[in-house]
PDB file of C-alpha atoms and ligand atoms in Angstrom:
ATOM      1  CA  UNK A   1      -7.845  37.508   5.162  1.00 41.00           C
ATOM      2  CA  UNK A   2     -10.985  35.461   5.605  1.00 39.00           C
ATOM      3  CA  UNK A   3     -11.226  33.035   8.519  1.00 38.00           C
ATOM      4  CA  UNK A   4      -9.321  34.026  11.645  1.00 39.00           C
ATOM      5  CA  UNK A   5      -9.133  37.670  12.478  1.00 37.00           C
ATOM      6  CA  UNK A   6      -6.255  38.595  14.712  1.00 38.00           C
ATOM      7  CA  UNK A   7      -5.792  41.762  16.646  1.00 37.00           C
ATOM      8  CA  UNK A   8      -2.635  43.488  15.588  1.00 39.00           C
ATOM      9  CA  UNK A   9       0.035  43.299  18.258  1.00 47.00           C
ATOM     10  CA  UNK A  10       2.028  46.453  17.796  1.00 51.00           C
ATOM     11  CA  UNK A  11       4.404  48.523  19.882  1.00 52.00           C
ATOM     12  CA  UNK A  12       3.558  52.154  20.549  1.00 57.00           C
ATOM     13  CA  UNK A  13       5.292  53.122  17.292  1.00 64.00           C
ATOM     14  CA  UNK A  14       2.933  50.939  15.245  1.00 73.00           C
ATOM     15  CA  UNK A  15       5.581  48.244  14.784  1.00 77.00           C
ATOM     16  CA  UNK A  16       4.302  44.644  14.769  1.00 80.00           C
ATOM     17  CA  UNK A  17       6.675  42.162  16.433  1.00 89.00           C
ATOM     18  CA  UNK A  18       6.381  38.607  15.174  1.00 94.00           C
ATOM     19  CA  UNK A  19       8.105  35.506  16.548  1.00 97.00           C
ATOM     20  CA  UNK A  20       8.804  32.951  13.808  1.00 98.00           C
ATOM     21  CA  UNK A  21      10.614  29.678  13.208  1.00 98.00           C
ATOM     22  CA  UNK A  22      12.337  28.949   9.908  1.00 98.00           C
ATOM     23  CA  UNK A  23      12.042  25.273   8.892  1.00 98.00           C
ATOM     24  CA  UNK A  24      12.693  23.134   5.838  1.00 98.00           C
ATOM     25  CA  UNK A  25      11.634  19.789   4.454  1.00 98.00           C
ATOM     26  CA  UNK A  26      14.149  18.645   1.800  1.00 98.00           C
ATOM     27  CA  UNK A  27      15.040  22.256   1.096  1.00 98.00           C
ATOM     28  CA  UNK A  28      11.411  23.345   0.609  1.00 98.00           C
ATOM     29  CA  UNK A  29      11.528  26.109   3.187  1.00 98.00           C
ATOM     30  CA  UNK A  30       8.959  27.672   5.446  1.00 98.00           C
ATOM     31  CA  UNK A  31       8.292  30.460   7.898  1.00 98.00           C
ATOM     32  CA  UNK A  32       6.191  28.909  10.664  1.00 98.00           C
ATOM     33  CA  UNK A  33       4.059  31.261  12.785  1.00 98.00           C
ATOM     34  CA  UNK A  34       2.332  30.396  16.057  1.00 98.00           C
ATOM     35  CA  UNK A  35      -1.098  31.945  15.651  1.00 97.00           C
ATOM     36  CA  UNK A  36      -2.258  30.526  18.989  1.00 97.00           C
ATOM     37  CA  UNK A  37       0.033  32.220  21.490  1.00 96.00           C
ATOM     38  CA  UNK A  38       0.639  35.369  19.495  1.00 94.00           C
ATOM     39  CA  UNK A  39      -1.816  37.628  17.727  1.00 91.00           C
ATOM     40  CA  UNK A  40      -1.011  39.506  14.536  1.00 91.00           C
ATOM     41  CA  UNK A  41      -2.581  40.679  11.326  1.00 86.00           C
ATOM     42  CA  UNK A  42      -1.382  39.375   7.969  1.00 90.00           C
ATOM     43  CA  UNK A  43      -2.058  40.665   4.494  1.00 95.00           C
ATOM     44  CA  UNK A  44      -0.863  39.547   1.065  1.00 97.00           C
ATOM     45  CA  UNK A  45       1.678  42.361   1.156  1.00 96.00           C
ATOM     46  CA  UNK A  46       3.004  41.333   4.592  1.00 95.00           C
ATOM     47  CA  UNK A  47       3.274  37.680   3.513  1.00 97.00           C
ATOM     48  CA  UNK A  48       5.179  38.692   0.363  1.00 97.00           C
ATOM     49  CA  UNK A  49       7.470  40.881   2.491  1.00 95.00           C
ATOM     50  CA  UNK A  50       8.186  38.040   4.944  1.00 97.00           C
ATOM     51  CA  UNK A  51       8.783  35.572   2.100  1.00 98.00           C
ATOM     52  CA  UNK A  52      11.149  37.899   0.227  1.00 97.00           C
ATOM     53  CA  UNK A  53      14.673  36.417   0.254  1.00 97.00           C
ATOM     54  CA  UNK A  54      16.328  39.861   0.182  1.00 96.00           C
ATOM     55  CA  UNK A  55      14.066  42.214   2.107  1.00 94.00           C
ATOM     56  CA  UNK A  56      12.447  39.679   4.437  1.00 95.00           C
ATOM     57  CA  UNK A  57      13.127  36.295   6.061  1.00 97.00           C
ATOM     58  CA  UNK A  58      12.664  34.280   2.857  1.00 98.00           C
ATOM     59  CA  UNK A  59      10.573  31.143   2.273  1.00 98.00           C
ATOM     60  CA  UNK A  60       8.657  29.132  -0.333  1.00 98.00           C
ATOM     61  CA  UNK A  61       5.580  29.045   1.888  1.00 98.00           C
ATOM     62  CA  UNK A  62       4.379  30.585   5.173  1.00 98.00           C
ATOM     63  CA  UNK A  63       2.639  28.148   7.553  1.00 98.00           C
ATOM     64  CA  UNK A  64       0.157  29.269  10.214  1.00 98.00           C
ATOM     65  CA  UNK A  65      -0.622  27.242  13.351  1.00 98.00           C
ATOM     66  CA  UNK A  66      -4.127  27.965  14.597  1.00 98.00           C
ATOM     67  CA  UNK A  67      -6.605  26.623  17.098  1.00 97.00           C
ATOM     68  CA  UNK A  68      -8.871  23.909  15.615  1.00 96.00           C
ATOM     69  CA  UNK A  69     -12.436  24.765  14.613  1.00 93.00           C
ATOM     70  CA  UNK A  70     -13.786  21.436  15.933  1.00 95.00           C
ATOM     71  CA  UNK A  71     -12.987  18.986  18.756  1.00 96.00           C
ATOM     72  CA  UNK A  72     -12.192  16.227  16.227  1.00 96.00           C
ATOM     73  CA  UNK A  73      -8.869  17.830  15.330  1.00 98.00           C
ATOM     74  CA  UNK A  74      -5.872  19.115  17.268  1.00 98.00           C
ATOM     75  CA  UNK A  75      -4.881  22.109  15.148  1.00 98.00           C
ATOM     76  CA  UNK A  76      -5.828  24.135  12.075  1.00 98.00           C
ATOM     77  CA  UNK A  77      -3.094  24.498   9.436  1.00 98.00           C
ATOM     78  CA  UNK A  78      -3.134  27.376   6.936  1.00 98.00           C
ATOM     79  CA  UNK A  79      -0.668  27.690   4.083  1.00 98.00           C
ATOM     80  CA  UNK A  80       0.370  30.722   2.022  1.00 98.00           C
ATOM     81  CA  UNK A  81       2.652  30.679  -1.002  1.00 98.00           C
ATOM     82  CA  UNK A  82       5.452  33.232  -1.316  1.00 98.00           C
ATOM     83  CA  UNK A  83       3.212  35.245  -3.675  1.00 97.00           C
ATOM     84  CA  UNK A  84       0.687  35.620  -0.819  1.00 97.00           C
ATOM     85  CA  UNK A  85      -1.898  33.191  -2.215  1.00 97.00           C
ATOM     86  CA  UNK A  86      -3.574  30.935   0.363  1.00 97.00           C
ATOM     87  CA  UNK A  87      -3.629  27.283  -0.707  1.00 97.00           C
ATOM     88  CA  UNK A  88      -5.229  24.029   0.327  1.00 97.00           C
ATOM     89  CA  UNK A  89      -2.306  21.782   1.196  1.00 98.00           C
ATOM     90  CA  UNK A  90       1.463  21.557   1.679  1.00 98.00           C
ATOM     91  CA  UNK A  91       3.064  18.167   2.274  1.00 98.00           C
ATOM     92  CA  UNK A  92       6.608  19.152   3.261  1.00 98.00           C
ATOM     93  CA  UNK A  93       5.013  21.810   5.448  1.00 98.00           C
ATOM     94  CA  UNK A  94       2.821  19.223   7.206  1.00 98.00           C
ATOM     95  CA  UNK A  95       5.931  17.387   8.427  1.00 98.00           C
ATOM     96  CA  UNK A  96       7.385  20.671   9.719  1.00 98.00           C
ATOM     97  CA  UNK A  97       4.022  21.557  11.301  1.00 98.00           C
ATOM     98  CA  UNK A  98       3.966  18.539  13.615  1.00 98.00           C
ATOM     99  CA  UNK A  99       7.655  18.998  14.516  1.00 98.00           C
ATOM    100  CA  UNK A 100       6.927  22.653  15.371  1.00 98.00           C
ATOM    101  CA  UNK A 101       3.851  22.130  17.552  1.00 98.00           C
ATOM    102  CA  UNK A 102       5.592  19.313  19.441  1.00 97.00           C
ATOM    103  CA  UNK A 103       8.884  21.219  19.918  1.00 97.00           C
ATOM    104  CA  UNK A 104       6.992  24.359  21.005  1.00 97.00           C
ATOM    105  CA  UNK A 105       5.018  22.444  23.630  1.00 97.00           C
ATOM    106  CA  UNK A 106       1.682  23.092  21.911  1.00 98.00           C
ATOM    107  CA  UNK A 107       1.065  19.328  22.141  1.00 98.00           C
ATOM    108  CA  UNK A 108       2.723  16.294  23.677  1.00 97.00           C
ATOM    109  CA  UNK A 109       1.160  13.955  21.121  1.00 98.00           C
ATOM    110  CA  UNK A 110       3.400  12.326  18.492  1.00 98.00           C
ATOM    111  CA  UNK A 111       0.490  11.872  16.107  1.00 98.00           C
ATOM    112  CA  UNK A 112      -1.944  14.731  15.522  1.00 98.00           C
ATOM    113  CA  UNK A 113      -5.037  15.383  13.463  1.00 98.00           C
ATOM    114  CA  UNK A 114      -4.756  18.591  11.481  1.00 98.00           C
ATOM    115  CA  UNK A 115      -7.498  20.408   9.667  1.00 98.00           C
ATOM    116  CA  UNK A 116      -6.610  22.029   6.343  1.00 97.00           C
ATOM    117  CA  UNK A 117      -8.673  23.851   3.746  1.00 94.00           C
ATOM    118  CA  UNK A 118      -9.232  20.484   2.073  1.00 89.00           C
ATOM    119  CA  UNK A 119      -9.823  17.929   4.793  1.00 92.00           C
ATOM    120  CA  UNK A 120      -7.911  16.355   7.673  1.00 97.00           C
ATOM    121  CA  UNK A 121      -4.339  15.066   7.482  1.00 98.00           C
ATOM    122  CA  UNK A 122      -2.542  13.024  10.144  1.00 98.00           C
ATOM    123  CA  UNK A 123       1.180  13.701  10.649  1.00 98.00           C
ATOM    124  CA  UNK A 124       3.161  11.383  12.944  1.00 98.00           C
ATOM    125  CA  UNK A 125       6.615  11.879  14.456  1.00 98.00           C
ATOM    126  CA  UNK A 126       8.525   8.611  13.948  1.00 98.00           C
ATOM    127  CA  UNK A 127      11.079   7.274  16.448  1.00 97.00           C
ATOM    128  CA  UNK A 128      13.765   7.512  13.747  1.00 97.00           C
ATOM    129  CA  UNK A 129      13.350  11.294  13.514  1.00 96.00           C
ATOM    130  CA  UNK A 130      11.418  11.227  10.239  1.00 98.00           C
ATOM    131  CA  UNK A 131       7.775  12.205   9.890  1.00 98.00           C
ATOM    132  CA  UNK A 132       5.010  10.211   8.173  1.00 98.00           C
ATOM    133  CA  UNK A 133       1.853  11.995   7.038  1.00 98.00           C
ATOM    134  CA  UNK A 134      -1.460  10.442   6.032  1.00 98.00           C
ATOM    135  CA  UNK A 135      -2.180  12.934   3.247  1.00 98.00           C
ATOM    136  CA  UNK A 136      -5.689  11.657   2.529  1.00 98.00           C
ATOM    137  CA  UNK A 137      -6.829  10.113  -0.733  1.00 98.00           C
ATOM    138  CA  UNK A 138      -5.887  11.604  -4.128  1.00 98.00           C
ATOM    139  CA  UNK A 139      -8.676  12.955  -6.307  1.00 98.00           C
ATOM    140  CA  UNK A 140      -8.671  12.394 -10.073  1.00 98.00           C
ATOM    141  CA  UNK A 141     -12.136  13.793 -10.919  1.00 98.00           C
ATOM    142  CA  UNK A 142     -11.348  16.814 -13.179  1.00 98.00           C
ATOM    143  CA  UNK A 143     -14.019  19.089 -11.664  1.00 98.00           C
ATOM    144  CA  UNK A 144     -12.576  18.544  -8.160  1.00 98.00           C
ATOM    145  CA  UNK A 145      -8.997  19.367  -9.135  1.00 98.00           C
ATOM    146  CA  UNK A 146     -10.175  21.689 -10.817  1.00 98.00           C
ATOM    147  CA  UNK A 147      -9.187  20.934 -14.408  1.00 98.00           C
ATOM    148  CA  UNK A 148     -11.295  21.465 -17.513  1.00 98.00           C
ATOM    149  CA  UNK A 149     -11.621  18.129 -19.339  1.00 98.00           C
ATOM    150  CA  UNK A 150     -14.546  16.441 -21.147  1.00 96.00           C
ATOM    151  CA  UNK A 151     -14.123  13.183 -19.200  1.00 98.00           C
ATOM    152  CA  UNK A 152     -11.824  11.731 -16.551  1.00 98.00           C
ATOM    153  CA  UNK A 153      -8.742  10.015 -17.913  1.00 98.00           C
ATOM    154  CA  UNK A 154      -5.347   8.754 -16.735  1.00 98.00           C
ATOM    155  CA  UNK A 155      -3.692  11.244 -19.077  1.00 98.00           C
ATOM    156  CA  UNK A 156      -4.718  14.318 -21.068  1.00 98.00           C
ATOM    157  CA  UNK A 157      -3.181  16.225 -23.980  1.00 98.00           C
ATOM    158  CA  UNK A 158      -2.398  19.805 -22.934  1.00 98.00           C
ATOM    159  CA  UNK A 159      -1.790  22.451 -25.581  1.00 97.00           C
ATOM    160  CA  UNK A 160       1.315  24.453 -24.761  1.00 96.00           C
ATOM    161  CA  UNK A 161       2.647  27.212 -27.051  1.00 90.00           C
ATOM    162  CA  UNK A 162       1.474  25.526 -30.219  1.00 93.00           C
ATOM    163  CA  UNK A 163       2.618  22.033 -29.252  1.00 93.00           C
ATOM    164  CA  UNK A 164       0.976  19.386 -27.071  1.00 96.00           C
ATOM    165  CA  UNK A 165       2.293  17.643 -23.953  1.00 98.00           C
ATOM    166  CA  UNK A 166       0.744  14.687 -22.086  1.00 98.00           C
ATOM    167  CA  UNK A 167      -0.112  15.218 -18.413  1.00 98.00           C
ATOM    168  CA  UNK A 168      -1.840  13.452 -15.564  1.00 98.00           C
ATOM    169  CA  UNK A 169      -4.075  15.690 -13.444  1.00 98.00           C
ATOM    170  CA  UNK A 170      -4.588  14.957  -9.743  1.00 98.00           C
ATOM    171  CA  UNK A 171      -5.470  16.788  -6.541  1.00 98.00           C
ATOM    172  CA  UNK A 172      -3.849  16.191  -3.162  1.00 98.00           C
ATOM    173  CA  UNK A 173      -6.073  18.965  -1.884  1.00 98.00           C
ATOM    174  CA  UNK A 174      -4.069  21.224  -4.183  1.00 98.00           C
ATOM    175  CA  UNK A 175      -3.903  20.800  -7.955  1.00 98.00           C
ATOM    176  CA  UNK A 176      -1.068  19.022  -9.810  1.00 98.00           C
ATOM    177  CA  UNK A 177      -0.264  18.456 -13.493  1.00 99.00           C
ATOM    178  CA  UNK A 178       2.393  15.746 -13.874  1.00 98.00           C
ATOM    179  CA  UNK A 179       4.269  14.871 -17.046  1.00 98.00           C
ATOM    180  CA  UNK A 180       6.757  12.059 -17.632  1.00 98.00           C
ATOM    181  CA  UNK A 181      10.142  13.275 -18.863  1.00 98.00           C
ATOM    182  CA  UNK A 182      12.956  11.083 -20.255  1.00 97.00           C
ATOM    183  CA  UNK A 183      15.806  13.119 -18.733  1.00 96.00           C
ATOM    184  CA  UNK A 184      15.041  15.365 -15.773  1.00 97.00           C
ATOM    185  CA  UNK A 185      18.387  17.162 -16.031  1.00 96.00           C
ATOM    186  CA  UNK A 186      17.381  18.663 -19.376  1.00 96.00           C
ATOM    187  CA  UNK A 187      13.654  19.020 -18.610  1.00 96.00           C
ATOM    188  CA  UNK A 188      12.206  22.398 -19.738  1.00 96.00           C
ATOM    189  CA  UNK A 189      11.076  23.266 -16.197  1.00 98.00           C
ATOM    190  CA  UNK A 190      11.752  27.012 -16.431  1.00 97.00           C
ATOM    191  CA  UNK A 191      10.186  27.275 -19.881  1.00 97.00           C
ATOM    192  CA  UNK A 192       7.119  25.077 -19.413  1.00 98.00           C
ATOM    193  CA  UNK A 193       6.537  25.566 -15.654  1.00 98.00           C
ATOM    194  CA  UNK A 194       4.968  29.043 -15.830  1.00 98.00           C
ATOM    195  CA  UNK A 195       2.928  28.132 -18.928  1.00 98.00           C
ATOM    196  CA  UNK A 196       1.475  25.075 -17.190  1.00 98.00           C
ATOM    197  CA  UNK A 197       0.963  26.945 -13.885  1.00 98.00           C
ATOM    198  CA  UNK A 198      -1.186  29.554 -15.639  1.00 98.00           C
ATOM    199  CA  UNK A 199      -2.824  27.278 -18.202  1.00 98.00           C
ATOM    200  CA  UNK A 200      -6.493  28.336 -18.715  1.00 98.00           C
ATOM    201  CA  UNK A 201      -7.705  24.750 -18.232  1.00 98.00           C
ATOM    202  CA  UNK A 202      -6.593  25.030 -14.585  1.00 98.00           C
ATOM    203  CA  UNK A 203      -8.878  27.810 -13.301  1.00 98.00           C
ATOM    204  CA  UNK A 204      -7.115  27.914  -9.893  1.00 98.00           C
ATOM    205  CA  UNK A 205      -3.649  27.589 -11.500  1.00 98.00           C
ATOM    206  CA  UNK A 206      -1.641  24.385 -10.913  1.00 98.00           C
ATOM    207  CA  UNK A 207       1.647  22.913  -9.664  1.00 98.00           C
ATOM    208  CA  UNK A 208       3.645  21.500 -12.602  1.00 98.00           C
ATOM    209  CA  UNK A 209       5.476  18.216 -11.953  1.00 98.00           C
ATOM    210  CA  UNK A 210       8.226  16.749 -14.154  1.00 98.00           C
ATOM    211  CA  UNK A 211       8.773  13.058 -13.376  1.00 98.00           C
ATOM    212  CA  UNK A 212      11.502  10.696 -14.637  1.00 98.00           C
ATOM    213  CA  UNK A 213      10.806   7.020 -13.984  1.00 98.00           C
ATOM    214  CA  UNK A 214      14.027   5.274 -12.885  1.00 98.00           C
ATOM    215  CA  UNK A 215      12.341   1.933 -12.161  1.00 98.00           C
ATOM    216  CA  UNK A 216       9.021   0.688 -10.696  1.00 98.00           C
ATOM    217  CA  UNK A 217       9.981   1.780  -7.176  1.00 98.00           C
ATOM    218  CA  UNK A 218      11.997   4.930  -7.874  1.00 98.00           C
ATOM    219  CA  UNK A 219      11.306   8.232  -9.627  1.00 98.00           C
ATOM    220  CA  UNK A 220      13.121  11.527  -9.900  1.00 98.00           C
ATOM    221  CA  UNK A 221      10.974  14.672  -9.657  1.00 98.00           C
ATOM    222  CA  UNK A 222      11.156  18.421 -10.171  1.00 98.00           C
ATOM    223  CA  UNK A 223       8.163  20.676  -9.458  1.00 98.00           C
ATOM    224  CA  UNK A 224       7.477  24.193 -10.633  1.00 98.00           C
ATOM    225  CA  UNK A 225       5.156  25.179  -7.793  1.00 98.00           C
ATOM    226  CA  UNK A 226       2.072  27.361  -8.108  1.00 98.00           C
ATOM    227  CA  UNK A 227       2.814  30.648  -6.391  1.00 97.00           C
ATOM    228  CA  UNK A 228       6.476  29.888  -5.652  1.00 97.00           C
ATOM    229  CA  UNK A 229       8.330  28.751  -8.781  1.00 98.00           C
ATOM    230  CA  UNK A 230      10.621  25.717  -8.854  1.00 98.00           C
ATOM    231  CA  UNK A 231      11.340  24.485  -5.325  1.00 98.00           C
ATOM    232  CA  UNK A 232      13.928  21.929  -4.189  1.00 98.00           C
ATOM    233  CA  UNK A 233      11.119  19.576  -3.191  1.00 98.00           C
ATOM    234  CA  UNK A 234       7.315  19.461  -3.177  1.00 98.00           C
ATOM    235  CA  UNK A 235       5.582  16.976  -0.868  1.00 98.00           C
ATOM    236  CA  UNK A 236       2.146  17.048  -2.468  1.00 98.00           C
ATOM    237  CA  UNK A 237       3.917  17.026  -5.838  1.00 98.00           C
ATOM    238  CA  UNK A 238       5.722  13.825  -4.860  1.00 99.00           C
ATOM    239  CA  UNK A 239       2.396  12.282  -3.812  1.00 98.00           C
ATOM    240  CA  UNK A 240       0.727  13.402  -7.052  1.00 98.00           C
ATOM    241  CA  UNK A 241       3.538  12.127  -9.275  1.00 99.00           C
ATOM    242  CA  UNK A 242       3.761   8.769  -7.507  1.00 99.00           C
ATOM    243  CA  UNK A 243       0.022   8.088  -7.516  1.00 98.00           C
ATOM    244  CA  UNK A 244      -0.320   9.129 -11.166  1.00 98.00           C
ATOM    245  CA  UNK A 245       2.413   6.608 -12.062  1.00 98.00           C
ATOM    246  CA  UNK A 246       0.804   3.916  -9.865  1.00 98.00           C
ATOM    247  CA  UNK A 247      -2.647   4.557 -11.387  1.00 98.00           C
ATOM    248  CA  UNK A 248      -1.109   4.094 -14.852  1.00 98.00           C
ATOM    249  CA  UNK A 249       0.466   0.782 -13.788  1.00 98.00           C
ATOM    250  CA  UNK A 250       3.993   2.198 -14.190  1.00 98.00           C
ATOM    251  CA  UNK A 251       4.976   2.178 -10.494  1.00 98.00           C
ATOM    252  CA  UNK A 252       4.647  -0.176  -7.510  1.00 98.00           C
ATOM    253  CA  UNK A 253       2.750   0.800  -4.324  1.00 98.00           C
ATOM    254  CA  UNK A 254       5.874   1.908  -2.419  1.00 99.00           C
ATOM    255  CA  UNK A 255       8.084   4.419  -4.229  1.00 98.00           C
ATOM    256  CA  UNK A 256      11.156   6.512  -3.451  1.00 99.00           C
ATOM    257  CA  UNK A 257      10.819   9.995  -4.896  1.00 99.00           C
ATOM    258  CA  UNK A 258      14.208  11.671  -5.399  1.00 98.00           C
ATOM    259  CA  UNK A 259      13.894  15.456  -5.443  1.00 98.00           C
ATOM    260  CA  UNK A 260      16.697  18.021  -5.744  1.00 98.00           C
ATOM    261  CA  UNK A 261      16.513  18.411  -1.961  1.00 98.00           C
ATOM    262  CA  UNK A 262      16.513  14.694  -1.083  1.00 98.00           C
ATOM    263  CA  UNK A 263      14.289  11.610  -0.956  1.00 98.00           C
ATOM    264  CA  UNK A 264      10.675  11.060   0.094  1.00 98.00           C
ATOM    265  CA  UNK A 265       8.923   7.691   0.517  1.00 99.00           C
ATOM    266  CA  UNK A 266       5.410   7.559  -0.925  1.00 99.00           C
ATOM    267  CA  UNK A 267       3.008   4.639  -0.352  1.00 99.00           C
ATOM    268  CA  UNK A 268      -0.484   4.200  -1.780  1.00 98.00           C
ATOM    269  CA  UNK A 269      -2.694   1.081  -1.807  1.00 98.00           C
ATOM    270  CA  UNK A 270      -4.926   2.401  -4.595  1.00 97.00           C
ATOM    271  CA  UNK A 271      -8.294   4.039  -5.196  1.00 95.00           C
ATOM    272  CA  UNK A 272      -9.974   5.342  -2.050  1.00 90.00           C
ATOM    273  CA  UNK A 273      -6.911   4.754   0.134  1.00 97.00           C
ATOM    274  CA  UNK A 274      -4.847   7.552   1.692  1.00 98.00           C
ATOM    275  CA  UNK A 275      -1.372   8.434   0.436  1.00 98.00           C
ATOM    276  CA  UNK A 276       1.387   8.045   3.053  1.00 98.00           C
ATOM    277  CA  UNK A 277       4.397  10.335   2.737  1.00 98.00           C
ATOM    278  CA  UNK A 278       7.557   9.927   4.854  1.00 98.00           C
ATOM    279  CA  UNK A 279      10.451  12.357   5.051  1.00 98.00           C
ATOM    280  CA  UNK A 280      12.420  14.817   7.215  1.00 98.00           C
ATOM    281  CA  UNK A 281      11.416  18.054   8.956  1.00 98.00           C
ATOM    282  CA  UNK A 282      14.191  20.362  10.150  1.00 98.00           C
ATOM    283  CA  UNK A 283      14.341  23.533  12.243  1.00 98.00           C
ATOM    284  CA  UNK A 284      16.822  26.025  10.748  1.00 98.00           C
ATOM    285  CA  UNK A 285      16.505  28.929  13.217  1.00 98.00           C
ATOM    286  CA  UNK A 286      14.004  30.954  15.234  1.00 98.00           C
ATOM    287  CA  UNK A 287      13.771  34.700  15.497  1.00 98.00           C
ATOM    288  CA  UNK A 288      11.628  37.765  15.830  1.00 96.00           C
ATOM    289  CA  UNK A 289      10.877  40.276  13.113  1.00 94.00           C
ATOM    290  CA  UNK A 290       9.536  43.821  13.409  1.00 89.00           C
ATOM    291  CA  UNK A 291       7.056  44.895  10.728  1.00 80.00           C
ATOM    292  CA  UNK A 292       5.612  48.312  10.149  1.00 73.00           C
ATOM    293  CA  UNK A 293       1.911  47.943  11.121  1.00 54.00           C
TER     294      UNK A 293
HETATM  295  N1  API B   1       2.684  25.587  -4.132  1.00 56.66           N
HETATM  296  C1  API B   1       1.644  24.683  -3.610  1.00 56.66           C
HETATM  297  C2  API B   1       1.593  24.755  -2.065  1.00 56.66           C
HETATM  298  C3  API B   1       2.864  24.190  -1.411  1.00 56.66           C
HETATM  299  C4  API B   1       3.051  22.729  -1.739  1.00 56.66           C
HETATM  300  C5  API B   1       4.448  22.150  -1.509  1.00 56.66           C
HETATM  301  N2  API B   1       5.430  23.032  -0.944  1.00 56.66           N
HETATM  302  C6  API B   1       4.364  20.823  -0.754  1.00 56.66           C
HETATM  303  O1  API B   1       5.319  20.454  -0.056  1.00 56.66           O
HETATM  304  O2  API B   1       3.340  20.120  -0.946  1.00 56.66           O
HETATM  305  C7  API B   1       0.277  25.100  -4.202  1.00 56.66           C
HETATM  306  O3  API B   1       0.146  26.267  -4.588  1.00 56.66           O
HETATM  307  O4  API B   1      -0.617  24.248  -4.231  1.00 56.66           O
END
């Protein structure tokens, strides 16, 4: 694992003990690990074992809390999908991150600056118990997503199994391909999701969003996530879907995104402005797990 190297904290029998907190944001669920006050070694295999819903704790993503690498930020935030892949951003996880570090006494701030693989985000605990995150500005430049396209466009044809679908491509730090669907309940998420995730025009793979526009301030969304499959909610996916609809003139600047796990509020003032995402962050339970070293 590049970046932090942790000494392995094992008992005499080579067993690694790991304290964790299980959290969820609209049913998108996480194992949160304090990498500041405990030291441990992680590998792709260990992450997959922890994420396994039968042999491990179970999660869509594993979130790591680390010391910041510069004085301008409060924490470093690393994210791993259930398949063990490290990724750039996780929106539902960002809300859980700030709840965790505050509840654990790692900070007494209600608003923190958090460094991720793709820039700084700013989560804030609201007085109403929800969390708002400044997710930074979306990126539509194909090369930065990355997405192979001759020029930048609001939409692109994407060849899929002999037919063609229309997508928007946008990065929230992580890559998203969003298509508009007439009826989300019959959307071919299971069939198309894996094909889009592994499409060769997305060299780093991609999260596949399926968006139904209810009206100019309300969409319904399902996301087949890169490295995790369909989740009950995807925070960066909600940001990506909303801003792609706003950029196309189909949505207003303040949108409710209804996911299978519940609602998010997404606000965006347009090009160059950050996306604001508001939603819940819930602790499910805490525990300790013993892993063979
Ligand atoms: N599967 C995503 C990471 C988690 C994003 C999602 N859980 C969120 O809330 O944004 C990816 O590979 O880019």
